[in-house]
XYZ file of C-alpha atoms in Angstrom:
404
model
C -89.625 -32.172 -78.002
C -87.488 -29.614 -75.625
C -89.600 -26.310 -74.345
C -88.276 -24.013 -76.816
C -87.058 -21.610 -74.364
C -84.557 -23.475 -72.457
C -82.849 -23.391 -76.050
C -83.313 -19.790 -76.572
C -86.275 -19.836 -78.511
C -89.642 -17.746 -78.003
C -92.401 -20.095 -78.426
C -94.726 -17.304 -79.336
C -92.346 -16.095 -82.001
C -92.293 -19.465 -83.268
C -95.988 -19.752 -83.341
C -95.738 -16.732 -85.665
C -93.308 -18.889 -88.326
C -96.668 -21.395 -88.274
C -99.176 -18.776 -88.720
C -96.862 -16.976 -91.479
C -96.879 -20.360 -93.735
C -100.356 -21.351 -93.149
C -101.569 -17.938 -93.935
C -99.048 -17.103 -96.652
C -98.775 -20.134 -98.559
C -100.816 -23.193 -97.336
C -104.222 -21.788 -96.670
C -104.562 -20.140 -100.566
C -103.049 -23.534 -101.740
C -99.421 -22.111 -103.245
C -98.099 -24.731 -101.027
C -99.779 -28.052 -100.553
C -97.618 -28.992 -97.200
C -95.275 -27.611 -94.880
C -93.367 -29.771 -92.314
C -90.518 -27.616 -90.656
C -88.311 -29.110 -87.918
C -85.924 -26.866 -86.519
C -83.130 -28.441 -83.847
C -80.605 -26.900 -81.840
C -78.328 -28.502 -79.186
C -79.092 -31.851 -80.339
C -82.660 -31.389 -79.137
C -85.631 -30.695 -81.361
C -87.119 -27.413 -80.562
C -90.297 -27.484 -83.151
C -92.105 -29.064 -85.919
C -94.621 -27.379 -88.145
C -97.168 -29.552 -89.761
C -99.436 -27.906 -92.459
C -101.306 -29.050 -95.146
C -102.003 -32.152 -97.013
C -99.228 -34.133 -98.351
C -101.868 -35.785 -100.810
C -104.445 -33.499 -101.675
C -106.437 -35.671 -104.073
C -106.402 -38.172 -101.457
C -107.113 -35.584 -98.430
C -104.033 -36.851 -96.509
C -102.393 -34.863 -94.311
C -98.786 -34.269 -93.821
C -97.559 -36.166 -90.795
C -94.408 -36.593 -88.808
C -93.302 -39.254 -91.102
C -94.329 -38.513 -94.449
C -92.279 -39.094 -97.682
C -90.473 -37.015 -100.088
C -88.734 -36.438 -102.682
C -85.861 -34.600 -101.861
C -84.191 -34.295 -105.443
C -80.771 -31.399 -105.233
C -80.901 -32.613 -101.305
C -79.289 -36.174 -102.529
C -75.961 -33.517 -102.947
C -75.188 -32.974 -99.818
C -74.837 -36.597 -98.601
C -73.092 -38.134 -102.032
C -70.743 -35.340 -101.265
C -69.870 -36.788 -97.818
C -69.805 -40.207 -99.059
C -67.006 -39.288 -101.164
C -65.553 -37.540 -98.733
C -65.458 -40.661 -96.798
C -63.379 -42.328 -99.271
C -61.285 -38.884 -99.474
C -60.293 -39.764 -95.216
C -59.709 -43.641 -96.328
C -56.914 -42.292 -98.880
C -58.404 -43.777 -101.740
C -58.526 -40.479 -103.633
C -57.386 -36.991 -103.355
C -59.394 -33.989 -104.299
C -56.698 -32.692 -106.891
C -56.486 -36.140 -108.455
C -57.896 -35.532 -112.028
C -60.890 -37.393 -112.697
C -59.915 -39.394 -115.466
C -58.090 -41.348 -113.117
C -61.120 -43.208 -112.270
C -63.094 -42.212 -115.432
C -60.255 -42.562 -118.266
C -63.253 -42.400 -120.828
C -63.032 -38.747 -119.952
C -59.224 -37.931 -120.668
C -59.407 -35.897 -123.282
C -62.387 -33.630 -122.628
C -62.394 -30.024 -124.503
C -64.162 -27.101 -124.242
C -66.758 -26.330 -126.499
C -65.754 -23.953 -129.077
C -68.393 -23.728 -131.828
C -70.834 -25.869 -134.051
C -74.524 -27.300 -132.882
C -75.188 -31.383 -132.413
C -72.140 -34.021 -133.177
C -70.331 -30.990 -135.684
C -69.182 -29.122 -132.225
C -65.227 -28.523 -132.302
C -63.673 -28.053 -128.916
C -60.372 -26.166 -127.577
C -57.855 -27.826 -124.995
C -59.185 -27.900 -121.038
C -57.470 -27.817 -118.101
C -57.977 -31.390 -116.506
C -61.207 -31.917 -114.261
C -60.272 -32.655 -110.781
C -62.480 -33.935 -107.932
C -62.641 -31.015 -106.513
C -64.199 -29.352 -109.624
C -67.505 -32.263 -109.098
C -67.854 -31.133 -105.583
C -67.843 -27.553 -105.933
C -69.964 -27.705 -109.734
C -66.453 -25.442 -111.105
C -66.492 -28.847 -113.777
C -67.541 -27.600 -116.885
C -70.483 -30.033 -116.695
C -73.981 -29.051 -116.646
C -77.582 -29.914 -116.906
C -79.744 -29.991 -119.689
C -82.785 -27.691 -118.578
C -80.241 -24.439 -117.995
C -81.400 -23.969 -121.830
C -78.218 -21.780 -122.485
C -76.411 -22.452 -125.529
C -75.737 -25.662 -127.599
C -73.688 -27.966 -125.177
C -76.760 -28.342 -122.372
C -79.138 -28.668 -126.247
C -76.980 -31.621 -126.810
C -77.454 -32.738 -122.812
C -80.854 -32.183 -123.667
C -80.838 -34.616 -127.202
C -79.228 -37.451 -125.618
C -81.736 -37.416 -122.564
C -78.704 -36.683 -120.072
C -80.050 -36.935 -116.663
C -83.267 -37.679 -118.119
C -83.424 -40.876 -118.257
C -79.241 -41.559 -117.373
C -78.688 -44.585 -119.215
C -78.931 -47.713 -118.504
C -76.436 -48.040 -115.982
C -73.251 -45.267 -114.610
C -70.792 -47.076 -117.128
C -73.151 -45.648 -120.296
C -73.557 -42.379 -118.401
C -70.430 -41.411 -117.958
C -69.958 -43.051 -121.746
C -72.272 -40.458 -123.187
C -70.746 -37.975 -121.481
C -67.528 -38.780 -122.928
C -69.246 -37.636 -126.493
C -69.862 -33.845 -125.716
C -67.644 -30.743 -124.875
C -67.389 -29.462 -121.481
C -68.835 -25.449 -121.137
C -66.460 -24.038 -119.737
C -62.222 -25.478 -118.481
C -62.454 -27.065 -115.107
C -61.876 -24.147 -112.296
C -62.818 -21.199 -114.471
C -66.424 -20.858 -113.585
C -69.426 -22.134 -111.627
C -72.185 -23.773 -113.184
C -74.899 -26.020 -111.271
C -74.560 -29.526 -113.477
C -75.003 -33.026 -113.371
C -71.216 -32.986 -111.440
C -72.799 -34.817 -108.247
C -73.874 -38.002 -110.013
C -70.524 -38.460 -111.618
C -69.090 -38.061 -108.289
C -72.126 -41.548 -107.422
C -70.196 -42.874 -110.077
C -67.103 -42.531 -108.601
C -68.386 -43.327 -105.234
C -69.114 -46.495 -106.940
C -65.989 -47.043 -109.043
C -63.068 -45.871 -106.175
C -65.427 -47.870 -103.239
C -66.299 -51.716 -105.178
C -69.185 -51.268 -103.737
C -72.489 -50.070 -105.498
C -73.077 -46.636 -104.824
C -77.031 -47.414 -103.187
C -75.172 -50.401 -100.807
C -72.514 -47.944 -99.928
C -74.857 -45.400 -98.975
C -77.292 -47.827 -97.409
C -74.394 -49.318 -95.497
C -72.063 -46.569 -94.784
C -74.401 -43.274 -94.219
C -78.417 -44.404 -93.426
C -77.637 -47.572 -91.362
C -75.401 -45.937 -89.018
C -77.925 -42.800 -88.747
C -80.653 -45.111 -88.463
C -82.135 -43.255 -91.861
C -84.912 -45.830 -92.504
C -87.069 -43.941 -94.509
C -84.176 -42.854 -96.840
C -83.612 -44.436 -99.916
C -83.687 -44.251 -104.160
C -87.133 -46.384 -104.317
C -90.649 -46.017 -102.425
C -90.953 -49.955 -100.456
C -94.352 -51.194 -100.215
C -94.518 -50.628 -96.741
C -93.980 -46.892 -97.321
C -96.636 -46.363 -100.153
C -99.422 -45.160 -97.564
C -96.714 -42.067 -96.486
C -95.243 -40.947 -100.269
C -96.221 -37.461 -100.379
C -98.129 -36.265 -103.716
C -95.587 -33.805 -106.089
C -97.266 -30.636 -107.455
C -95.999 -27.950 -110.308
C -96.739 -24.418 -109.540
C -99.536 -22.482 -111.658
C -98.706 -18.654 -112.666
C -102.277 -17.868 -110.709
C -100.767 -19.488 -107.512
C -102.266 -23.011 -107.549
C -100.773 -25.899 -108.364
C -101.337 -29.075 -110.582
C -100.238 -32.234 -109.769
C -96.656 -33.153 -111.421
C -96.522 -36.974 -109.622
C -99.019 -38.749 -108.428
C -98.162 -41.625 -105.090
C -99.620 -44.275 -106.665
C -98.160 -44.386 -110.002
C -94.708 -42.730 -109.173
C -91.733 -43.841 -111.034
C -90.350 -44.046 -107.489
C -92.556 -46.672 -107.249
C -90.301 -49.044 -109.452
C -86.366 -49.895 -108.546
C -84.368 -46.859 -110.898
C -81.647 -48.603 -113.638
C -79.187 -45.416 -112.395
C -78.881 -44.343 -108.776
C -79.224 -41.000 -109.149
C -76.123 -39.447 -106.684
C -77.474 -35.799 -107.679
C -81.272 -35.885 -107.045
C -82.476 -39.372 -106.725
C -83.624 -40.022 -103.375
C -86.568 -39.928 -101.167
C -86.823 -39.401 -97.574
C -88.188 -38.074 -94.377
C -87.966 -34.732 -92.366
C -86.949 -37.241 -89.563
C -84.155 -38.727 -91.454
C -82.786 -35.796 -92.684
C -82.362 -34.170 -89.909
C -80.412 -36.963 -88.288
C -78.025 -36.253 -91.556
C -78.079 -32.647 -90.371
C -77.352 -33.108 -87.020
C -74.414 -35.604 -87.680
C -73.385 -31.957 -89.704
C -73.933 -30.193 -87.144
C -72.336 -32.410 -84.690
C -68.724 -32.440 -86.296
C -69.553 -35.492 -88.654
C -70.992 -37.903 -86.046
C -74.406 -38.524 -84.122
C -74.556 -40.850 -81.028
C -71.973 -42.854 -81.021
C -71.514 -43.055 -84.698
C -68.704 -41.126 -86.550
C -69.097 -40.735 -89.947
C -66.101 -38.223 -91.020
C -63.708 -36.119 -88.944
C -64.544 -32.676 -87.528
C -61.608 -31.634 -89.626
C -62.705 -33.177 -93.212
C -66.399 -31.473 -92.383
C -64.731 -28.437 -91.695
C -63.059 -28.224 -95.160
C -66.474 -29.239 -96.839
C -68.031 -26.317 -94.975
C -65.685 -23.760 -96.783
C -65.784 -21.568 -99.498
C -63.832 -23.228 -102.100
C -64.526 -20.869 -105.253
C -61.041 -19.840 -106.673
C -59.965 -16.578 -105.386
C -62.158 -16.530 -102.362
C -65.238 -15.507 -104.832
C -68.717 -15.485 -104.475
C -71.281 -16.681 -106.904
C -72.214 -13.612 -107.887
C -68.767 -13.737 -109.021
C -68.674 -16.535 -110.872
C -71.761 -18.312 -111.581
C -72.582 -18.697 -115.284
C -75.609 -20.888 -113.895
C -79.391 -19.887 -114.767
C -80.578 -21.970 -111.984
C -79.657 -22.953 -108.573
C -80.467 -23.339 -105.269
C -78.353 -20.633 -103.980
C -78.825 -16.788 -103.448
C -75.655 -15.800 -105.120
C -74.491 -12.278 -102.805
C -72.038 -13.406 -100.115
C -72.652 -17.051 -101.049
C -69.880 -19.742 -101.757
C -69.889 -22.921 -102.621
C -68.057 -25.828 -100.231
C -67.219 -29.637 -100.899
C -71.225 -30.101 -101.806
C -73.099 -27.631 -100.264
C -73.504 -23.326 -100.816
C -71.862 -21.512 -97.649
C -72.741 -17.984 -96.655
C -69.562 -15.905 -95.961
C -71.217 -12.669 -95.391
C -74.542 -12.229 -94.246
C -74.361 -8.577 -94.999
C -73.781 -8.934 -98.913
C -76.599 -12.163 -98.571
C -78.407 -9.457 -96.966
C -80.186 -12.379 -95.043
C -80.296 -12.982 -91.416
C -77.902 -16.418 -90.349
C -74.031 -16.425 -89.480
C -70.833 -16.577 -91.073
C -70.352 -20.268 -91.848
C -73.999 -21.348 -92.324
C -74.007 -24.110 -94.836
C -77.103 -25.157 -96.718
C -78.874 -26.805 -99.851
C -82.148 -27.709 -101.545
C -84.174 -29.405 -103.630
C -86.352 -29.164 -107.251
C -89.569 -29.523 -105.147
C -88.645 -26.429 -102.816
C -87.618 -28.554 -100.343
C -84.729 -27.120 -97.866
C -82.329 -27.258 -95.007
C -79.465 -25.114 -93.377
C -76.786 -26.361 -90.677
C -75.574 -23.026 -88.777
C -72.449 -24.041 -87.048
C -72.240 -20.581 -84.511
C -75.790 -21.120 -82.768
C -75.895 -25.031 -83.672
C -79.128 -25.129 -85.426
C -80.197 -27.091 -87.847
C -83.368 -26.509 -89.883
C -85.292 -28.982 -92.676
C -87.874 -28.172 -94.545
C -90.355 -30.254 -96.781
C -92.937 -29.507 -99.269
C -93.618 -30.901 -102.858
C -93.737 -27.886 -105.250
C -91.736 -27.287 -108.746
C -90.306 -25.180 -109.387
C -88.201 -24.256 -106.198
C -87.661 -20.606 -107.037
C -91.727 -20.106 -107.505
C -91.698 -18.606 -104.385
C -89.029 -16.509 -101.763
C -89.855 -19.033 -99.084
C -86.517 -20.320 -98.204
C -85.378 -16.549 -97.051
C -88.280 -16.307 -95.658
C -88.050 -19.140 -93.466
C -84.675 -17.948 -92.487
C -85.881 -15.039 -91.385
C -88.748 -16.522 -89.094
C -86.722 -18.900 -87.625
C -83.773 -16.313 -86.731
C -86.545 -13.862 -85.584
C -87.839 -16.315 -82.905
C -84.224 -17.215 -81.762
C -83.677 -14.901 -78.592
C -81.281 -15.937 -76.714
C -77.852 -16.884 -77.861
C-alpha cells in the first residue's frame, strides 16, 4: 500500500473515515462489516477493515472476504455488452426484438389487473433503453401498480425461470410500464441485456464473463456460485431492524450461493471480493484496460460514462422508480451506471463525471475520472437505503483528499 500522502491524501484525515464507521455504524452493530479500499493513481492508498463478516461465527472481515454484490453485477454486464457493441455485433439503437423477437409486439399497459390487462402501442425497445433502465421494464418489489403485481405473481426475478429462453418467454406475457425512452424506472433491464450477452455472443453469458472480463483482470474470487474452496471467506448477509440491529437474512453455510443458479443472474447475481472489484474499477478508471489488458476503448468507456437520459435530464426528472441506488439531484444515468453531472444540485462533494453504482446489501463503489480515484465498499446489510452511508463515505473520503 502507497503512503497516502505522496497521493494527496492526509493519513490522519483518513484515520477519521475509520473512526467515523466504527463509531457510527460498526461498534452499535447497524453494520456488521466495513471493508473500504480507496485507490488513486493505480496505487492503493487505504483499506478499512471493521467488523465481523460472520457474526454468528465471530469471523472477522479480512482482505479477502466474500460478498454478495447484487445491483454491482450492472456495471460489468453493461461492459460486456458493450464489448460486443466495439465487435459490431449490435448497435445501441438496434431494437431489441432483433435478438429477442418473442418481444416484438410489446404494449404499454393501459388498464385491467392479472392476464385481463389491455395495452396501447409502444415505441420499440432499443438497447440503449436496457442500459440506461428508460425500457419500460421493471422489478417486482417497486410495489407500484398492477404490471410489477403481475412481475410479482409469476416470480419474475424471483426465481427467473428455468433458464434465459423462459425468462425472457414470461416476459413476453405482460405489458411494459411505460414506452421505451419516456421515463426511467430501475427494472430487471440488466439481465435481459445477460440474455443478450448470451444470445448476440454464442457463448454462455457466465463463460463469456469468466473468459472475457475476470480472466483477463485476474478476478478470481468473482463469480455467480460460492466454490468449495471459498466457503471459509463467504461473508454472512444481514436485514436491518427498525431499532438499528440486524437479523440475519443468509446464512454462509446454507446459502443458495452455495448451489450452481439455473439463470445467471446479469442484474444482481454475483459474488465477489473488494480485491476483485476494484481491479474492475481501476480497468474504469484506467480508460477500459489494466496492465496490459484492454478490455474496451477509452472512447466506448467514455460514452458509457455519460448522461444518456433524453433531453440531458436528471433523475429527478424522470425517474418514476421507488427504489434505486441513485440520489436523484444532478444525477444521470450512463450505459450501466448513475453519473453525477452537477455536484451542486447532488449537493454532494465528488466531480463532474463521477460514475458510480451499488448493491441490495449496501454495498458500493464510485470511479471519479478528474482526481482518478476509485473507491469500493463492502458490507452485507438489506436494505441499502437503511442508512445515508454511501454520502457519507463520499464525504470522508473527499474530506481527507488534500492535495489535487
Amino acid at each position: 500500500m502507497t503512503q497516502p500522502e505522496k497521493l494527496g491524501f492526509s493519513s490522519e484525515r483518513l484515520g477519521k473515515l475509520d473512526r467515523f464507521l466504527a463509531s457510527r455504524y460498526v461498534e452499535p452493530g447497524k453494520i456488521p462489516c466495513a471493508q473500504v479500499q480507496i485507490s488513486r493513481r493505480g496505487e492503493l492508498v487505504h483499506e478499512t477493515l471493521l467488523g465481523q463478516a460472520d457474526r454468528e461465527r465471530g469471523k472477522a472481515v479480512a482482505t479477502d472476504t466474500l460478498f454478495r454484490i447484487y445491483s454491482m453485477t450492472k456495471p460489468i454486464t453493461s461492459l460486456a455488452f458493450m464489448m460486443l457493441v466495439e465487435e459490431g455485433l449490435v448497435a445501441l439503437d438496434d431494437p431489441v426484438s432483433r435478438f429477442i423477437p418473442e418481444w416484438k409486439n410489446l404494449g404499454v399497459f393501459n388498464a385491467g389487473v392479472g392476464p385481463f390487462m389491455t395495452t396501447s402501442p409502444a415505441r420499440p425497445m432499443q438497447m440503449v433503453d436496457l442500459l440506461r433502465h428508460t425500457s419500460g421494464l421493471t422489478y417486482g418489489f417497486q410495489n407500484r401498480g398492477n404490471v410489477d403485481a403481475a412481475y410479482r405473481k409469476l416470480k419474475i426475478a424471483d426465481s427467473y425461470g428455468p433458464d434465459m429462453d423462459a425468462f425472457v418467454a414470461e416476459l413476453a406475457k405482460l405489458p411494459l410500464e411505460f414506452s421505451p425512452g419516456e421515463a426511467w424506472n430501475y427494472s430487471i433491464s440488466t439481465d435481459v441485456l445477460g440474455v443478450l450477452v448470451e444470445r448476440i455472443s454464442g457463448m454462455p453469458f457466465q463463460t463469456f464473463l469468466q473468459t472475457r472480463i475476470f480472466d483477463p483482470l485476474k478476478m478470481s474470487d468473482t463469480g455467480f456460485q460460492v466454490r468449495d474452496d471459498q466457503r471459509p471467506r463467504f461473508a454472512a448477509c444481514y436485514n436491518a431492524t427498525a431499532t438499528g440491529g440486524l437479523t440475519l437474512q443468509d446464512d454462509p453455510e446454507t446459502s443458495p450461493y452455495l448451489n450452481t443458479p439455473s439463470f445467471h443472474s446479469g442484474g444482481g447475481g454475483l459474488v465477489s471480493t473488494a480485491k476483485d472489484y476494484m481491479a474492475f474499477c481501476r480497468m474504469l478508471g484506467n480508460g477500459g484496460g489494466l496492465d496490459d489488458q484492454r478490455l474496451i476503448a477509452p472512447k466506448t468507456l467514455k460514452l458509457m460514462a455519460s448522461n444518456h437520459l433524453p433531453g440531458g435530464q436528471d433523475l429527478t426528472d424522470l425517474s418514476r422508480s421507488l427504489f434505486s441506488e441513485a440520489t436523484n439531484a444532478g444525477v444521470g444515468f450512463g450505459l450501466g451506471f448513475a453519473v453525477t453531472f452537477d455536484p451542486v444540485k447532488a449537493m454532494l462533494t465528488s466531480s463532474p463525471g463521477e460514475y458510480y453504482w451499488g448493491g441490495a446489501a449496501s454495498t458500493a463503489f464510485w470511479v471519479d475520472p478528474v482526481e482518478d480515484i476509485q473507491v469500493v465498499f463492502m458490507t452485507q446489510v438489506l436494505p441499502s437505503s437503511a442508512y445515508p452511508i454511501r454520502r457519507e463515505l463520499r464525504t470522508l473520503v473527499y474530506s481527507a483528499l488534500v492535495e489535487p
